[in-house]
Amino acid sequence: MENHPSYPELSSLISEYPKHAGALFQTYNDLLLAQQWRDVEVQDLGAPHLRGYILGRRPVTATDADALLYVVPCSVTESISVDWLAGVFEKLATEEIYLAINTDDSSVVYYQISDGIVKPFI
Protein backbone atom coordinates (compact mmCIF):
# COMPACT_ATOMS: atom_id res chain seq x y z
CA MET A 1 0.00 0.00 0.00
CA GLU A 2 2.84 2.38 0.90
CA ASN A 3 4.27 2.17 -2.64
CA HIS A 4 0.99 3.13 -4.34
CA PRO A 5 0.85 6.65 -5.84
CA SER A 6 -2.27 7.52 -3.80
CA TYR A 7 -0.66 6.63 -0.46
CA PRO A 8 0.68 10.14 0.35
CA GLU A 9 -2.85 11.55 0.12
CA LEU A 10 -4.19 8.88 2.48
CA SER A 11 -1.22 8.28 4.79
CA SER A 12 -2.32 10.45 7.73
CA LEU A 13 -5.76 8.82 7.97
CA ILE A 14 -4.36 5.34 7.34
CA SER A 15 -1.98 5.72 10.26
CA GLU A 16 -4.68 7.35 12.43
CA TYR A 17 -7.31 4.66 11.73
CA PRO A 18 -5.50 1.46 10.69
CA LYS A 19 -8.63 -0.67 11.23
CA HIS A 20 -10.35 1.17 8.36
CA ALA A 21 -7.27 1.70 6.17
CA GLY A 22 -8.20 -0.97 3.63
CA ALA A 23 -11.71 0.34 3.05
CA LEU A 24 -10.48 3.94 2.73
CA PHE A 25 -7.65 2.96 0.37
CA GLN A 26 -9.88 0.81 -1.84
CA THR A 27 -12.74 3.31 -2.01
CA TYR A 28 -10.46 6.28 -2.71
CA ASN A 29 -8.73 4.48 -5.57
CA ASP A 30 -12.01 3.17 -6.99
CA LEU A 31 -13.53 6.66 -7.08
CA LEU A 32 -10.43 8.39 -8.39
CA LEU A 33 -9.10 5.83 -10.86
CA ALA A 34 -11.98 3.56 -11.91
CA GLN A 35 -14.99 5.88 -11.53
CA GLN A 36 -12.92 8.95 -12.52
CA TRP A 37 -14.44 11.33 -9.98
CA ARG A 38 -13.19 14.92 -9.88
CA ASP A 39 -12.15 17.13 -6.97
CA VAL A 40 -11.60 14.08 -4.76
CA GLU A 41 -10.56 14.92 -1.19
CA VAL A 42 -10.10 12.82 1.92
CA GLN A 43 -11.30 14.20 5.26
CA ASP A 44 -11.34 12.98 8.86
CA LEU A 45 -14.78 12.02 10.18
CA GLY A 46 -13.37 12.08 13.71
CA ALA A 47 -14.86 10.76 16.94
CA PRO A 48 -16.90 8.71 17.51
CA HIS A 49 -16.79 7.38 13.92
CA LEU A 50 -12.97 7.08 13.78
CA ARG A 51 -12.41 6.90 10.04
CA GLY A 52 -11.90 9.02 6.99
CA TYR A 53 -14.50 9.93 4.41
CA ILE A 54 -14.23 11.11 0.82
CA LEU A 55 -15.67 14.16 -0.90
CA GLY A 56 -15.87 14.39 -4.65
CA ARG A 57 -17.81 15.01 -7.82
CA ARG A 58 -18.83 12.50 -10.46
CA PRO A 59 -17.33 12.69 -13.96
CA VAL A 60 -18.52 15.52 -16.19
CA THR A 61 -20.63 13.05 -18.21
CA ALA A 62 -22.88 12.31 -15.20
CA THR A 63 -26.18 14.19 -14.88
CA ASP A 64 -25.33 15.38 -11.37
CA ALA A 65 -21.62 16.00 -12.06
CA ASP A 66 -21.54 19.30 -10.13
CA ALA A 67 -23.00 17.88 -6.92
CA LEU A 68 -20.51 17.44 -4.07
CA LEU A 69 -20.96 13.89 -2.79
CA TYR A 70 -19.95 12.36 0.55
CA VAL A 71 -18.67 8.78 0.62
CA VAL A 72 -18.07 6.87 3.87
CA PRO A 73 -15.98 3.70 3.41
CA CYS A 74 -16.89 0.63 5.49
CA SER A 75 -16.04 -3.05 5.54
CA VAL A 76 -18.64 -5.69 4.76
CA THR A 77 -17.87 -7.20 8.17
CA GLU A 78 -18.79 -4.06 10.13
CA SER A 79 -22.08 -3.56 11.91
CA ILE A 80 -23.60 -0.19 11.08
CA SER A 81 -26.45 1.04 13.27
CA VAL A 82 -29.09 3.67 12.63
CA ASP A 83 -27.61 5.72 15.48
CA TRP A 84 -24.18 5.54 13.87
CA LEU A 85 -25.60 6.73 10.54
CA ALA A 86 -27.49 9.55 12.27
CA GLY A 87 -24.20 10.68 13.80
CA VAL A 88 -22.54 10.70 10.38
CA PHE A 89 -25.35 12.80 8.92
CA GLU A 90 -25.08 15.23 11.82
CA LYS A 91 -21.29 15.46 11.58
CA LEU A 92 -21.30 16.01 7.80
CA ALA A 93 -24.35 18.32 7.85
CA THR A 94 -25.74 16.69 4.73
CA GLU A 95 -28.96 14.91 3.81
CA GLU A 96 -27.35 12.21 1.68
CA ILE A 97 -24.27 10.01 1.88
CA TYR A 98 -22.90 7.07 -0.03
CA LEU A 99 -21.86 4.14 2.09
CA ALA A 100 -19.02 2.33 0.29
CA ILE A 101 -19.10 -1.31 1.40
CA ASN A 102 -15.76 -3.01 0.74
CA THR A 103 -15.28 -6.78 0.54
CA ASP A 104 -12.18 -8.96 0.91
CA ASP A 105 -11.97 -9.44 -2.87
CA SER A 106 -11.65 -5.64 -3.40
CA SER A 107 -15.21 -5.19 -4.60
CA VAL A 108 -16.91 -1.93 -3.61
CA VAL A 109 -20.68 -1.52 -3.52
CA TYR A 110 -22.13 1.95 -3.01
CA TYR A 111 -25.40 2.48 -1.16
CA GLN A 112 -27.06 5.88 -1.36
CA ILE A 113 -28.52 6.66 2.06
CA SER A 114 -30.73 9.64 2.84
CA ASP A 115 -31.31 11.22 6.23
CA GLY A 116 -34.85 10.70 7.51
CA ILE A 117 -37.82 9.44 5.57
CA VAL A 118 -37.58 10.09 1.87
CA LYS A 119 -40.41 9.66 -0.63
CA PRO A 120 -39.52 6.89 -3.10
CA PHE A 121 -38.97 7.76 -6.75
CA ILE A 122 -41.77 6.42 -8.93
XYZ file of C-alpha atoms in Angstrom:
122
model
C 0.000 0.000 0.000
C 2.843 2.381 0.897
C 4.266 2.170 -2.637
C 0.989 3.128 -4.340
C 0.847 6.654 -5.845
C -2.268 7.515 -3.798
C -0.664 6.633 -0.463
C 0.677 10.140 0.354
C -2.854 11.552 0.121
C -4.185 8.877 2.477
C -1.222 8.285 4.788
C -2.324 10.454 7.728
C -5.757 8.822 7.967
C -4.359 5.345 7.335
C -1.983 5.720 10.261
C -4.675 7.350 12.428
C -7.309 4.663 11.725
C -5.502 1.458 10.687
C -8.629 -0.666 11.231
C -10.353 1.173 8.363
C -7.273 1.700 6.174
C -8.199 -0.974 3.626
C -11.706 0.344 3.050
C -10.480 3.936 2.728
C -7.654 2.964 0.366
C -9.881 0.807 -1.845
C -12.743 3.313 -2.007
C -10.465 6.285 -2.709
C -8.732 4.485 -5.572
C -12.007 3.171 -6.991
C -13.534 6.663 -7.075
C -10.432 8.387 -8.385
C -9.100 5.833 -10.863
C -11.980 3.560 -11.905
C -14.985 5.877 -11.528
C -12.924 8.951 -12.519
C -14.437 11.327 -9.980
C -13.192 14.917 -9.885
C -12.152 17.134 -6.969
C -11.601 14.075 -4.764
C -10.558 14.918 -1.189
C -10.096 12.819 1.919
C -11.303 14.197 5.262
C -11.344 12.980 8.858
C -14.781 12.024 10.181
C -13.372 12.083 13.711
C -14.861 10.765 16.944
C -16.904 8.708 17.505
C -16.786 7.376 13.922
C -12.973 7.079 13.781
C -12.412 6.905 10.042
C -11.897 9.023 6.989
C -14.496 9.934 4.407
C -14.232 11.105 0.821
C -15.667 14.158 -0.904
C -15.873 14.387 -4.654
C -17.815 15.006 -7.822
C -18.832 12.499 -10.463
C -17.330 12.694 -13.960
C -18.519 15.516 -16.185
C -20.628 13.048 -18.211
C -22.885 12.314 -15.198
C -26.183 14.191 -14.881
C -25.332 15.385 -11.372
C -21.620 16.005 -12.056
C -21.543 19.300 -10.126
C -23.002 17.876 -6.916
C -20.512 17.441 -4.072
C -20.956 13.890 -2.787
C -19.948 12.362 0.552
C -18.672 8.779 0.623
C -18.072 6.865 3.866
C -15.980 3.697 3.411
C -16.885 0.633 5.491
C -16.040 -3.047 5.536
C -18.635 -5.690 4.764
C -17.872 -7.204 8.173
C -18.793 -4.055 10.128
C -22.081 -3.555 11.908
C -23.603 -0.193 11.078
C -26.445 1.044 13.270
C -29.093 3.671 12.625
C -27.608 5.722 15.477
C -24.175 5.540 13.866
C -25.596 6.734 10.544
C -27.492 9.553 12.270
C -24.203 10.684 13.801
C -22.544 10.695 10.377
C -25.354 12.804 8.920
C -25.082 15.231 11.823
C -21.291 15.461 11.576
C -21.297 16.014 7.802
C -24.350 18.316 7.851
C -25.744 16.690 4.725
C -28.957 14.914 3.812
C -27.349 12.210 1.681
C -24.270 10.009 1.881
C -22.903 7.071 -0.031
C -21.858 4.138 2.091
C -19.022 2.325 0.292
C -19.103 -1.308 1.405
C -15.760 -3.014 0.735
C -15.283 -6.777 0.540
C -12.184 -8.957 0.908
C -11.971 -9.444 -2.871
C -11.646 -5.642 -3.404
C -15.214 -5.186 -4.597
C -16.909 -1.932 -3.607
C -20.682 -1.521 -3.523
C -22.133 1.946 -3.005
C -25.405 2.480 -1.161
C -27.063 5.879 -1.360
C -28.522 6.655 2.056
C -30.730 9.644 2.835
C -31.309 11.216 6.231
C -34.847 10.696 7.510
C -37.816 9.435 5.568
C -37.584 10.094 1.871
C -40.407 9.662 -0.627
C -39.517 6.890 -3.099
C -38.967 7.758 -6.754
C -41.774 6.425 -8.927
